[in-house]
Short mmCIF file of C-alpha atoms and ligand atoms in Angstrom, two decimals:
data_model
loop_
_atom_site.label_atom_id
_atom_site.label_comp_id
_atom_site.label_asym_id
_atom_site.label_seq_id
_atom_site.Cartn_x
_atom_site.Cartn_y
_atom_site.Cartn_z
CA UNK A 117 36.95 -38.56 -18.15
CA UNK A 118 35.84 -42.48 -16.54
CA UNK A 119 36.26 -43.18 -13.07
CA UNK A 120 39.56 -44.68 -13.28
CA UNK A 121 40.75 -41.38 -14.74
CA UNK A 122 39.44 -39.33 -11.75
CA UNK A 123 41.24 -41.58 -9.44
CA UNK A 124 44.57 -41.57 -10.95
CA UNK A 125 44.70 -38.11 -11.41
CA UNK A 126 42.33 -36.59 -9.06
CA UNK A 127 40.58 -34.67 -10.85
CA UNK A 128 43.60 -33.17 -12.54
CA UNK A 129 45.15 -33.64 -15.96
CA UNK A 130 48.79 -33.59 -15.36
CA UNK A 131 50.88 -36.45 -14.67
CA UNK A 132 49.74 -39.03 -11.89
CA UNK A 133 50.35 -38.21 -8.13
CA UNK A 134 53.30 -38.99 -6.40
CA UNK A 135 51.75 -41.98 -4.48
CA UNK A 136 50.29 -43.70 -7.52
CA UNK A 137 54.68 -43.21 -8.95
CA UNK A 138 55.45 -44.37 -5.17
CA UNK A 139 53.26 -47.53 -5.68
CA UNK A 140 54.48 -47.94 -9.69
CA UNK A 141 57.82 -48.20 -8.10
CA UNK A 142 56.99 -51.31 -5.77
CA UNK A 143 56.51 -52.77 -9.17
CA UNK A 144 60.19 -54.54 -9.67
CA UNK A 145 59.82 -55.79 -6.33
CA UNK A 146 56.65 -57.57 -6.18
CA UNK A 147 57.12 -58.88 -9.89
CA UNK A 148 58.99 -61.96 -8.26
CA UNK A 149 56.14 -62.96 -6.36
CA UNK A 150 53.77 -64.11 -8.92
CA UNK A 151 56.78 -65.47 -10.62
CA UNK A 152 57.70 -67.95 -7.28
CA UNK A 153 54.23 -68.96 -6.46
CA UNK A 154 53.10 -69.84 -10.25
CA UNK A 155 56.41 -71.56 -11.07
CA UNK A 156 56.07 -73.46 -8.11
CA UNK A 157 52.39 -74.20 -8.90
CA UNK A 158 53.01 -75.92 -11.85
CA UNK A 159 55.73 -78.11 -10.08
CA UNK A 160 53.57 -79.59 -7.86
CA UNK A 161 50.88 -79.84 -10.97
CA UNK A 162 53.71 -81.73 -12.45
CA UNK A 163 54.85 -83.93 -9.48
CA UNK A 164 51.35 -84.38 -7.61
CA UNK A 165 50.60 -86.83 -10.65
CA UNK A 166 53.39 -88.89 -8.40
CA UNK A 167 51.61 -91.56 -6.16
CA UNK A 168 54.41 -90.06 -3.60
CA UNK A 169 53.52 -86.00 -3.96
CA UNK A 170 49.72 -87.26 -4.70
CA UNK A 171 48.64 -85.57 -1.10
CA UNK A 172 49.94 -82.46 -2.30
CA UNK A 173 46.65 -81.81 -4.42
CA UNK A 174 44.80 -80.80 -1.63
CA UNK A 175 46.73 -77.46 -1.29
CA UNK A 176 47.10 -76.26 -5.31
CA UNK A 177 44.25 -74.08 -5.08
CA UNK A 178 45.97 -72.03 -2.89
CA UNK A 179 49.37 -71.79 -4.15
CA UNK A 180 47.59 -70.72 -7.85
CA UNK A 181 45.46 -68.33 -5.58
CA UNK A 182 48.14 -66.86 -4.06
CA UNK A 183 50.15 -66.91 -7.56
CA UNK A 184 47.11 -65.09 -9.11
CA UNK A 185 46.27 -62.68 -6.54
CA UNK A 186 50.28 -61.42 -6.58
CA UNK A 187 50.04 -61.49 -10.59
CA UNK A 188 46.90 -59.14 -10.34
CA UNK A 189 49.17 -56.51 -7.91
CA UNK A 190 52.27 -56.63 -10.02
CA UNK A 191 50.09 -56.06 -13.15
CA UNK A 192 48.31 -53.17 -11.25
CA UNK A 193 51.41 -51.76 -9.63
CA UNK A 194 53.31 -52.22 -12.84
CA UNK A 195 50.51 -49.68 -14.85
CA UNK A 196 51.10 -47.57 -12.65
CA UNK A 197 54.76 -47.16 -13.06
CA UNK A 198 54.20 -47.43 -17.05
CA UNK A 199 52.74 -43.71 -16.01
CA UNK A 200 55.39 -42.12 -15.03
CA UNK A 201 58.26 -43.42 -17.21
CA UNK A 202 59.95 -42.84 -20.42
CA UNK A 203 60.05 -46.47 -21.94
CA UNK A 204 59.98 -48.04 -25.12
CA UNK A 205 56.14 -48.35 -26.10
CA UNK A 206 57.12 -50.98 -28.04
CA UNK A 207 58.05 -53.80 -25.80
CA UNK A 208 55.91 -51.71 -22.78
CA UNK A 209 52.76 -52.95 -24.43
CA UNK A 210 53.70 -56.04 -24.91
CA UNK A 211 55.21 -56.40 -21.67
CA UNK A 212 51.76 -55.24 -20.33
CA UNK A 213 49.46 -57.30 -21.88
CA UNK A 214 51.48 -60.53 -21.39
CA UNK A 215 51.68 -59.44 -17.73
CA UNK A 216 48.00 -59.18 -18.25
CA UNK A 217 47.55 -63.10 -19.85
CA UNK A 218 49.42 -64.34 -16.90
CA UNK A 219 47.20 -62.77 -14.24
CA UNK A 220 44.41 -64.37 -16.32
CA UNK A 221 45.74 -67.58 -17.55
CA UNK A 222 46.54 -68.35 -13.81
CA UNK A 223 43.33 -67.40 -12.38
CA UNK A 224 41.73 -70.07 -14.80
CA UNK A 225 44.26 -71.86 -13.64
CA UNK A 226 43.32 -71.58 -9.81
CA UNK A 227 39.45 -71.78 -10.76
CA UNK A 228 40.05 -75.25 -12.74
CA UNK A 229 42.14 -76.70 -9.70
CA UNK A 230 39.69 -75.17 -6.95
CA UNK A 231 36.37 -76.63 -8.46
CA UNK A 232 38.18 -79.91 -9.84
CA UNK A 233 37.25 -79.29 -13.35
CA UNK A 234 38.41 -81.68 -15.68
CA UNK A 235 39.35 -80.26 -19.06
CA UNK A 236 39.09 -81.97 -22.33
CA UNK A 237 42.09 -82.88 -24.19
CA UNK A 238 45.29 -81.99 -22.37
CA UNK A 239 43.63 -78.71 -21.46
CA UNK A 240 45.07 -78.28 -18.23
CA UNK A 241 48.70 -79.50 -19.48
CA UNK A 242 47.72 -76.53 -21.93
CA UNK A 243 46.71 -74.26 -19.76
CA UNK A 244 49.91 -74.93 -17.47
CA UNK A 245 52.27 -73.87 -20.22
CA UNK A 246 50.54 -70.75 -21.01
CA UNK A 247 51.38 -70.05 -17.57
CA UNK A 248 54.69 -70.97 -17.66
CA UNK A 249 55.45 -69.12 -20.63
CA UNK A 250 53.59 -66.03 -20.34
CA UNK A 251 55.93 -65.75 -16.91
CA UNK A 252 59.25 -65.77 -18.60
CA UNK A 253 58.07 -63.97 -21.80
CA UNK A 254 56.71 -61.05 -19.84
CA UNK A 255 59.68 -61.19 -17.51
CA UNK A 256 62.05 -60.73 -20.29
CA UNK A 257 60.52 -58.45 -21.61
CA UNK A 258 60.53 -56.24 -18.29
CA UNK A 259 64.31 -57.02 -18.31
CA UNK A 260 64.69 -55.24 -21.68
CA UNK A 261 62.51 -52.58 -20.65
CA UNK A 262 64.72 -51.40 -17.65
CA UNK A 263 67.90 -52.70 -18.92
CA UNK A 264 67.90 -52.37 -22.55
CA UNK A 265 67.36 -55.10 -25.11
CA UNK A 266 70.95 -56.16 -25.81
CA UNK A 267 71.42 -56.59 -21.84
CA UNK A 268 70.60 -60.21 -21.96
CA UNK A 269 72.63 -61.29 -24.82
CA UNK A 270 75.56 -58.40 -24.73
CA UNK A 271 77.77 -61.02 -23.02
CA UNK A 272 76.46 -63.96 -24.58
CA UNK A 273 78.91 -66.08 -26.76
CA UNK A 274 78.61 -65.43 -30.27
CA UNK A 275 76.85 -68.43 -31.53
CA UNK A 276 73.93 -67.48 -29.22
CA UNK A 277 73.67 -63.67 -29.99
CA UNK A 278 73.63 -65.04 -33.92
CA UNK A 279 70.67 -67.54 -33.21
CA UNK A 280 68.89 -64.77 -31.64
CA UNK A 281 69.58 -62.16 -35.06
CA UNK A 282 71.90 -60.35 -33.41
CA UNK A 283 75.51 -59.45 -35.11
CA UNK A 284 78.57 -60.69 -33.39
CA UNK A 285 80.44 -58.83 -30.16
CA UNK A 286 81.76 -55.81 -31.38
CA UNK A 287 85.90 -56.58 -30.91
CA UNK A 288 86.50 -53.51 -28.08
CA UNK A 289 88.37 -50.48 -29.52
CA UNK A 290 92.24 -51.12 -28.18
CA UNK A 291 93.61 -48.82 -25.54
CA UNK A 292 95.27 -45.51 -27.04
CA UNK A 293 98.79 -46.06 -26.63
CA UNK A 294 100.00 -42.69 -28.39
CA UNK A 295 98.32 -39.28 -29.12
CA UNK A 296 98.54 -39.63 -32.54
CA UNK A 297 96.15 -42.56 -33.14
CA UNK A 298 93.69 -41.11 -31.05
CA UNK A 299 90.32 -41.02 -32.82
CA UNK A 300 88.44 -37.94 -31.73
CA UNK A 301 85.09 -39.73 -31.91
CA UNK A 302 86.07 -43.47 -31.10
CA UNK A 303 88.31 -42.64 -28.32
CA UNK A 304 87.70 -39.10 -27.05
CA UNK A 305 83.88 -38.32 -27.25
CA UNK A 306 81.96 -41.40 -27.49
CA UNK A 307 83.65 -43.31 -24.12
CA UNK A 308 82.54 -40.60 -22.27
CA UNK A 309 78.83 -40.66 -23.88
CA UNK A 310 79.31 -43.88 -23.22
CA UNK A 311 80.05 -44.09 -19.90
CA UNK A 312 77.78 -41.32 -18.61
CA UNK A 313 74.75 -40.85 -20.75
CA UNK A 314 73.78 -44.02 -22.48
CA UNK A 315 72.22 -45.60 -19.81
CA UNK A 316 69.18 -43.36 -20.40
CA UNK A 317 69.96 -42.02 -23.76
CA UNK A 318 69.69 -45.40 -25.76
CA UNK A 319 67.52 -47.00 -28.15
CA UNK A 320 65.26 -48.72 -25.65
CA UNK A 321 65.19 -45.77 -23.20
CA UNK A 322 65.12 -42.99 -24.68
CA UNK A 323 65.03 -40.02 -22.42
CA UNK A 324 64.06 -36.99 -23.94
CA UNK A 325 64.02 -38.99 -27.50
CA UNK A 326 67.99 -38.32 -27.49
CA UNK A 327 69.50 -41.96 -28.26
CA UNK A 328 73.19 -41.13 -27.89
CA UNK A 329 74.65 -44.50 -29.00
CA UNK A 330 76.19 -43.40 -32.05
CA UNK A 331 77.23 -40.72 -34.15
CA UNK A 332 74.51 -40.95 -36.58
CA UNK A 333 71.95 -40.94 -33.69
CA UNK A 334 73.51 -37.94 -32.04
CA UNK A 335 73.61 -36.11 -34.79
CA UNK A 336 69.66 -36.78 -34.97
CA UNK A 337 68.84 -34.81 -31.93
CA UNK A 338 65.86 -35.13 -29.17
CA UNK A 339 62.88 -33.57 -28.92
CA UNK A 340 64.07 -30.57 -28.81
CA UNK A 341 65.71 -31.15 -31.98
CA UNK A 342 69.22 -30.69 -32.75
CA UNK A 343 71.42 -31.16 -29.36
CA UNK A 344 75.21 -30.12 -30.53
CA UNK A 345 75.83 -27.02 -32.90
CA UNK A 346 78.98 -27.45 -35.44
CA UNK A 347 81.09 -24.36 -33.85
CA UNK A 348 78.72 -23.28 -31.41
CA UNK A 349 78.71 -23.94 -27.77
CA UNK A 350 76.21 -21.73 -26.78
CA UNK A 351 73.39 -22.89 -28.67
CA UNK A 352 74.46 -26.52 -28.18
CA UNK A 353 72.07 -27.90 -25.76
CA UNK A 354 74.27 -30.69 -24.83
CA UNK A 355 77.06 -28.14 -24.10
CA UNK A 356 74.59 -25.77 -22.22
CA UNK A 357 73.23 -28.58 -20.18
CA UNK A 358 76.71 -30.54 -19.18
CA UNK A 359 77.91 -26.84 -18.07
CA UNK A 360 74.62 -26.31 -15.32
CA UNK A 361 74.66 -25.93 -12.25
CA UNK A 362 74.16 -29.62 -10.57
CA UNK A 363 71.22 -28.15 -8.82
CA UNK A 364 69.72 -26.57 -12.18
CA UNK A 365 66.89 -28.71 -13.51
CA UNK A 366 67.90 -29.56 -16.94
CA UNK A 367 71.55 -30.73 -16.03
CA UNK A 368 72.93 -33.54 -17.29
CA UNK A 369 73.17 -36.20 -16.17
CA UNK A 370 70.28 -36.37 -13.90
CA UNK A 371 69.09 -38.05 -10.85
CA UNK A 372 71.87 -37.86 -9.06
CA UNK A 373 74.54 -39.43 -10.89
CA UNK A 374 78.08 -37.76 -11.09
CA UNK A 375 78.56 -34.87 -13.56
CA UNK A 376 81.30 -34.73 -16.42
CA UNK A 377 84.56 -33.93 -14.76
CA UNK A 378 86.15 -30.44 -15.97
CA UNK A 379 88.52 -32.30 -18.57
CA UNK A 380 85.81 -34.16 -19.99
CA UNK A 381 83.31 -31.23 -20.29
CA UNK A 382 86.70 -29.51 -21.74
CA UNK A 383 86.95 -32.24 -24.65
CA UNK A 384 83.56 -32.06 -25.53
CA UNK A 385 83.29 -28.33 -25.87
CA UNK A 386 86.20 -28.60 -28.05
CA UNK A 387 84.60 -30.84 -30.19
CA UNK A 388 82.15 -28.73 -30.52
CA UNK A 389 84.23 -25.85 -31.64
CA UNK A 390 86.14 -27.41 -34.02
CA UNK A 391 82.45 -28.41 -35.42
CA UNK A 392 81.90 -32.13 -34.42
CA UNK A 393 83.56 -34.11 -36.19
CA UNK A 394 82.64 -37.60 -36.49
CA UNK A 395 85.86 -39.62 -36.82
CA UNK A 396 89.50 -38.07 -37.73
CA UNK A 397 92.84 -38.12 -35.66
CA UNK A 398 92.65 -35.99 -32.69
CA UNK A 399 96.26 -34.26 -33.20
CA UNK A 400 95.19 -33.21 -37.13
CA UNK A 401 92.80 -31.18 -35.96
CA UNK A 402 94.90 -28.19 -34.78
CA UNK A 403 94.49 -29.00 -30.67
CA UNK A 404 96.34 -26.35 -29.20
CA UNK A 405 98.87 -26.96 -25.78
CA UNK A 406 96.06 -26.61 -23.47
CA UNK A 407 93.22 -29.06 -24.73
CA UNK A 408 96.51 -31.83 -25.84
CA UNK A 409 97.69 -31.38 -22.47
CA UNK A 410 93.62 -32.48 -21.10
CA UNK A 411 93.65 -35.11 -23.69
CA UNK A 412 96.72 -36.31 -22.62
CA UNK A 413 95.89 -36.74 -19.50
CA UNK A 414 92.32 -37.97 -19.90
CA UNK A 415 94.04 -40.92 -21.83
CA UNK A 416 96.27 -41.75 -18.98
CA UNK A 417 99.05 -40.86 -21.90
CA UNK A 418 100.44 -38.25 -19.35
CA UNK A 419 103.52 -38.90 -18.59
CA UNK A 420 104.29 -36.62 -16.08
CA UNK A 421 101.96 -39.01 -14.14
CA UNK A 422 103.63 -41.23 -11.81
CA UNK A 423 100.83 -44.24 -12.02
CA UNK A 424 101.43 -44.19 -15.49
CA UNK A 425 105.06 -45.55 -15.84
CA UNK A 426 105.65 -48.87 -15.61
CA UNK A 427 107.63 -50.42 -12.93
CA UNK A 428 109.38 -53.44 -12.88
CA UNK A 429 108.52 -56.49 -10.71
CA UNK A 430 110.43 -56.03 -6.90
CA UNK A 431 112.98 -58.65 -6.82
CA UNK A 432 111.70 -61.40 -4.70
CA UNK A 433 114.86 -62.34 -2.23
CA UNK A 434 114.55 -58.00 -1.42
CA UNK A 435 111.33 -58.43 -0.44
CA UNK A 436 111.43 -61.62 1.80
CA UNK A 437 114.71 -59.42 3.73
CA UNK A 438 111.78 -56.88 4.36
CA UNK A 439 109.50 -59.00 5.47
CA UNK A 440 112.08 -60.54 7.81
CA UNK A 441 112.72 -57.06 9.12
CA UNK A 442 109.12 -56.39 10.04
CA UNK A 443 107.67 -54.99 6.59
CA UNK A 444 104.26 -56.01 5.56
CA UNK A 445 104.36 -55.21 1.74
CA UNK A 446 100.97 -55.57 -1.07
CA UNK A 447 101.02 -54.72 -4.31
CA UNK A 448 98.56 -52.43 -5.12
CA UNK A 449 97.56 -52.90 -8.48
CA UNK A 450 96.86 -56.07 -11.22
CA UNK A 451 98.79 -54.61 -13.91
CA UNK A 452 101.46 -52.57 -12.38
CA UNK A 453 103.98 -53.69 -9.49
CA UNK A 454 103.61 -50.50 -6.97
CA UNK A 455 103.66 -51.64 -3.65
CA UNK A 456 102.20 -50.66 -0.28
CA UNK A 457 104.44 -51.25 2.61
CA UNK A 458 103.70 -51.02 6.24
CA UNK A 459 105.71 -51.77 9.56
CA UNK A 460 103.36 -49.91 11.74
CA UNK A 461 102.62 -53.73 12.96
CA UNK A 462 105.26 -54.42 13.47
CA UNK A 463 107.17 -55.75 16.97
CA UNK A 464 110.54 -55.64 15.65
CA UNK A 465 113.44 -52.08 15.82
CA UNK A 466 113.47 -50.68 13.36
CA UNK A 467 117.09 -50.32 12.14
CA UNK A 468 119.31 -48.73 9.42
CA UNK A 469 119.91 -51.62 7.65
CA UNK A 470 116.05 -51.67 7.14
CA UNK A 471 115.68 -48.98 5.81
CA UNK A 472 118.54 -49.19 3.11
CA UNK A 473 116.90 -52.52 1.94
CA UNK A 474 113.47 -50.34 1.76
CA UNK A 475 115.24 -48.17 -0.76
CA UNK A 476 115.85 -50.71 -2.86
CA UNK A 477 112.20 -51.18 -3.77
CA UNK A 478 112.16 -47.25 -4.26
CA UNK A 479 110.58 -47.68 -7.88
CA UNK A 480 107.72 -49.64 -6.73
CA UNK A 481 106.76 -47.94 -3.37
CA UNK A 482 104.24 -45.47 -3.51
CA UNK A 483 102.63 -45.85 0.39
CA UNK A 484 104.27 -45.91 3.47
CA UNK A 485 103.41 -46.18 6.43
CA UNK A 486 105.68 -45.99 9.65
CA UNK A 487 103.52 -45.12 12.33
CA UNK A 488 104.37 -45.93 15.67
CA UNK A 489 107.70 -47.31 14.37
CA UNK A 490 109.64 -45.58 16.54
CA UNK A 491 112.04 -44.34 13.04
CA UNK A 492 114.37 -41.24 14.20
CA UNK A 493 114.73 -37.93 12.38
CA UNK A 494 117.72 -38.86 10.96
CA UNK A 495 116.37 -42.14 9.56
CA UNK A 496 113.89 -39.92 7.55
CA UNK A 497 117.03 -39.13 5.42
CA UNK A 498 115.95 -42.44 3.98
CA UNK A 499 112.30 -41.86 3.54
CA UNK A 500 113.52 -38.92 2.02
CA UNK A 501 115.36 -40.84 -1.23
CA UNK A 502 111.56 -43.01 -1.44
CA UNK A 503 110.75 -40.48 -4.27
CA UNK A 504 107.81 -42.16 -5.97
CA UNK A 505 105.48 -41.70 -2.41
CA UNK A 506 102.41 -40.79 -2.45
CA UNK A 507 101.15 -41.66 0.79
CA UNK A 508 103.60 -41.00 3.85
CA UNK A 509 102.10 -42.30 7.62
CA UNK A 510 104.93 -40.60 9.98
CA UNK A 511 101.96 -40.49 12.86
CA UNK A 512 102.95 -41.04 16.75
CA UNK A 513 106.65 -40.76 16.05
CA UNK A 514 109.11 -38.54 17.85
CA UNK A 515 109.72 -36.33 14.89
CA UNK A 516 110.55 -32.84 14.50
CA UNK A 517 111.68 -30.20 11.93
CA UNK A 518 114.65 -31.32 11.83
CA UNK A 519 113.64 -34.60 9.54
CA UNK A 520 111.09 -32.56 7.45
CA UNK A 521 114.17 -30.88 5.85
CA UNK A 522 114.85 -34.79 4.50
CA UNK A 523 111.22 -35.01 2.87
CA UNK A 524 111.85 -32.25 0.26
CA UNK A 525 112.46 -34.24 -2.83
CA UNK A 526 108.92 -36.41 -2.59
CA UNK A 527 107.67 -34.75 -5.68
CA UNK A 528 105.02 -37.13 -5.72
CA UNK A 529 103.57 -36.60 -2.18
CA UNK A 530 99.90 -36.34 -2.10
CA UNK A 531 99.14 -37.57 1.82
CA UNK A 532 101.25 -36.84 4.91
CA UNK A 533 100.26 -37.97 8.08
CA UNK A 534 102.12 -36.03 10.88
CA UNK A 535 99.53 -37.00 13.94
CA UNK A 536 100.99 -37.11 17.30
CA UNK A 537 104.89 -35.92 16.24
CA UNK A 538 106.82 -32.76 17.48
CA UNK A 539 106.22 -31.07 14.10
CA UNK A 540 105.69 -27.54 13.71
CA UNK A 541 106.82 -24.29 11.71
CA UNK A 542 109.13 -26.42 9.67
CA UNK A 543 106.04 -27.08 7.70
CA UNK A 544 106.39 -23.70 6.18
CA UNK A 545 109.34 -24.43 4.46
CA UNK A 546 108.36 -28.25 3.46
CA UNK A 547 105.18 -27.68 2.22
CA UNK A 548 105.49 -25.43 -0.20
CA UNK A 549 107.97 -27.81 -1.78
CA UNK A 550 105.60 -30.79 -2.05
CA UNK A 551 103.52 -29.44 -5.36
CA UNK A 552 101.25 -32.31 -4.91
CA UNK A 553 100.57 -32.03 -1.21
CA UNK A 554 96.57 -32.60 -1.06
CA UNK A 555 96.31 -34.11 2.33
CA UNK A 556 98.49 -32.36 5.76
CA UNK A 557 97.56 -34.60 9.22
CA UNK A 558 98.94 -32.37 12.24
CA UNK A 559 96.24 -33.34 14.82
CA UNK A 560 97.96 -33.56 18.06
CA UNK A 561 101.44 -32.33 16.76
CA UNK A 562 103.19 -29.34 17.96
CA UNK A 563 101.83 -27.08 15.08
CA UNK A 564 100.11 -23.86 16.69
CA UNK A 565 97.13 -22.77 14.40
CA UNK A 566 98.58 -19.10 13.53
CA UNK A 567 101.07 -21.78 11.50
CA UNK A 568 97.56 -23.60 9.87
CA UNK A 569 96.34 -20.79 9.50
CA UNK A 570 99.24 -19.34 7.30
CA UNK A 571 99.55 -22.64 5.24
CA UNK A 572 95.91 -22.14 4.70
CA UNK A 573 95.65 -19.02 3.40
CA UNK A 574 99.27 -19.96 1.25
CA UNK A 575 98.00 -23.61 -0.42
CA UNK A 576 93.72 -22.67 -1.15
CA UNK A 577 93.92 -26.69 -2.30
CA UNK A 578 95.70 -28.37 0.47
CA UNK A 579 93.47 -30.49 3.19
CA UNK A 580 94.52 -30.16 7.00
CA UNK A 581 93.13 -32.08 9.47
CA UNK A 582 94.05 -30.19 13.06
CA UNK A 583 92.07 -29.88 15.95
CA UNK A 584 92.70 -26.64 18.19
CA UNK A 585 93.34 -27.22 21.64
CA UNK A 586 91.42 -26.07 23.93
C1 HEC B 859 69.88 -40.94 -15.03
C2 HEC B 859 68.93 -40.93 -16.72
C3 HEC B 859 69.19 -39.59 -17.49
C4 HEC B 859 71.78 -39.81 -17.54
C5 HEC B 859 72.45 -40.10 -17.15
C6 HEC B 859 71.21 -38.66 -18.87
N1 HEC B 859 70.30 -38.13 -19.48
FE1 HEC B 859 69.89 -36.27 -20.35
N2 HEC B 859 68.13 -36.84 -20.23
C7 HEC B 859 67.31 -37.69 -19.49
C8 HEC B 859 66.01 -37.22 -19.44
C9 HEC B 859 65.12 -37.65 -18.17
C10 HEC B 859 65.60 -36.20 -19.89
C11 HEC B 859 64.38 -35.79 -20.60
C12 HEC B 859 64.27 -34.66 -19.40
C13 HEC B 859 64.91 -32.88 -19.81
O1 HEC B 859 64.56 -32.63 -20.93
O2 HEC B 859 65.31 -32.60 -18.95
C14 HEC B 859 66.95 -35.60 -20.93
C15 HEC B 859 67.32 -35.16 -22.20
C16 HEC B 859 68.18 -35.08 -22.22
C17 HEC B 859 69.07 -33.63 -23.43
C18 HEC B 859 67.77 -33.12 -23.92
C19 HEC B 859 67.13 -33.68 -25.23
C20 HEC B 859 65.75 -32.95 -25.80
O3 HEC B 859 66.29 -32.61 -27.38
O4 HEC B 859 65.03 -32.10 -25.24
C21 HEC B 859 69.88 -33.45 -23.74
C22 HEC B 859 70.65 -33.15 -24.50
C23 HEC B 859 70.81 -34.83 -22.59
N3 HEC B 859 70.02 -35.08 -22.22
C24 HEC B 859 71.74 -34.84 -22.78
C25 HEC B 859 72.28 -35.91 -21.69
C26 HEC B 859 73.70 -35.76 -21.52
C27 HEC B 859 74.62 -35.08 -22.53
C28 HEC B 859 74.10 -37.31 -20.67
C29 HEC B 859 75.35 -37.48 -19.96
C30 HEC B 859 76.35 -36.14 -19.90
C31 HEC B 859 72.72 -37.38 -20.53
N4 HEC B 859 72.42 -36.68 -21.11
C32 HEC B 859 72.73 -38.51 -19.59
C33 HEC B 859 67.88 -38.07 -18.54
C34 HEC B 859 69.55 -38.85 -18.32
#
């Protein structure tokens, strides 16, 4: 064992120490210094040929010195980083030695510049060109190491891609619009892996020696062999890892990346149980109703989900009229016409006519803010007809249980704000009628803690914001 190894491992042959990894992770920061200094030095060398810039010549060697010194540290920290990582070995090899070349070339440039050596032929220009070329090439390889070799040209025009020997851009798969056309791998499994796993399991960054970019690569398995065993959830390592407790060392995805949703886990589990088919129509594989519902939801084909329905553009005259009544209206989506209506900032009085006009947009309005609007119990009858409402804010109004009765048809409602209102036990009748309710704001209302306790008991998934009066 040489001295360097001793320093790195402090005598223990396990991995590099935490401190070295810490320094290693500064590498991506430090590498930008030599790039800046050395390109500046090359530029100065170029322009200093002009009489106007000749005085700069006195300083050139300082810039080369800064450049080669920072290149030295970039190489050193980069070496530390390489100790920790599973990087593509080929790319790493060239990146490392090109980095060393940048340092050596720039050191020579410094000496030449400092000692004012005269190099034969175009020696100096060649040397400077080498520095510039190696900087760009090293940087490019470094980019490939972190982002994968397809990153740079992923969105490049096909002409540019073909020049670099890459195929045309893959035409993205069309969004599935009917369940019958969904392919089990291309539309269900592959999008999950692409979104959640491929950033660490691809050709360049093959953590655990596993590549999840295609069915063929997945079938090759990882360093411990097969990761999916047809028909057997218990021995399929992929399934084991995505269903472990999140805190477990083997849990996937790692590094605190968000875990798969229950539906995604269910889809992968179902696929393994169906013997991991590489292709084929989902509906022809005998899915039961349970998985069908999950897949429909996953593909956004779930007709019961309001947000998957297309609504028409709102009538312009109606929108103008509402704005004149004091409403602020905003679209909520790029490709659909759902809207947010807000009266809480209005300086006008709320009247019945405004509310009747609002009803014309009952398909479009899914968020409504009537906070501090002076709305009365009787007027809630209008609000109760806005059946697409998902979020309703009625805070700071003189309304009570009598008004709440009108809201029982709001089957899409997920959130209702009754802060600073006079509502009380009436909630015990209303809440059971709202199947999608997830959040209920009750601070400073007339509700007592006994009622809130009962609501909490009967609706475990309902989040209630309520503060006990002291
Ligand atoms: C942030 C990076 C990262 C992400 C994202 C990630 N993994 Fe991993 N994966 C790793 C690392 C690192 C290892 C090797 C260490 C280990 O075996 O735990 C690994 C190993 C594995 C292995 C074991 C391979 C073998 O044969 O040893 C499987 C299976 C796996 N990952 C599946 C997945 C799946 C499925 C996903 C997506 C849900 C995923 N990973 C997402 C980093 C990641």
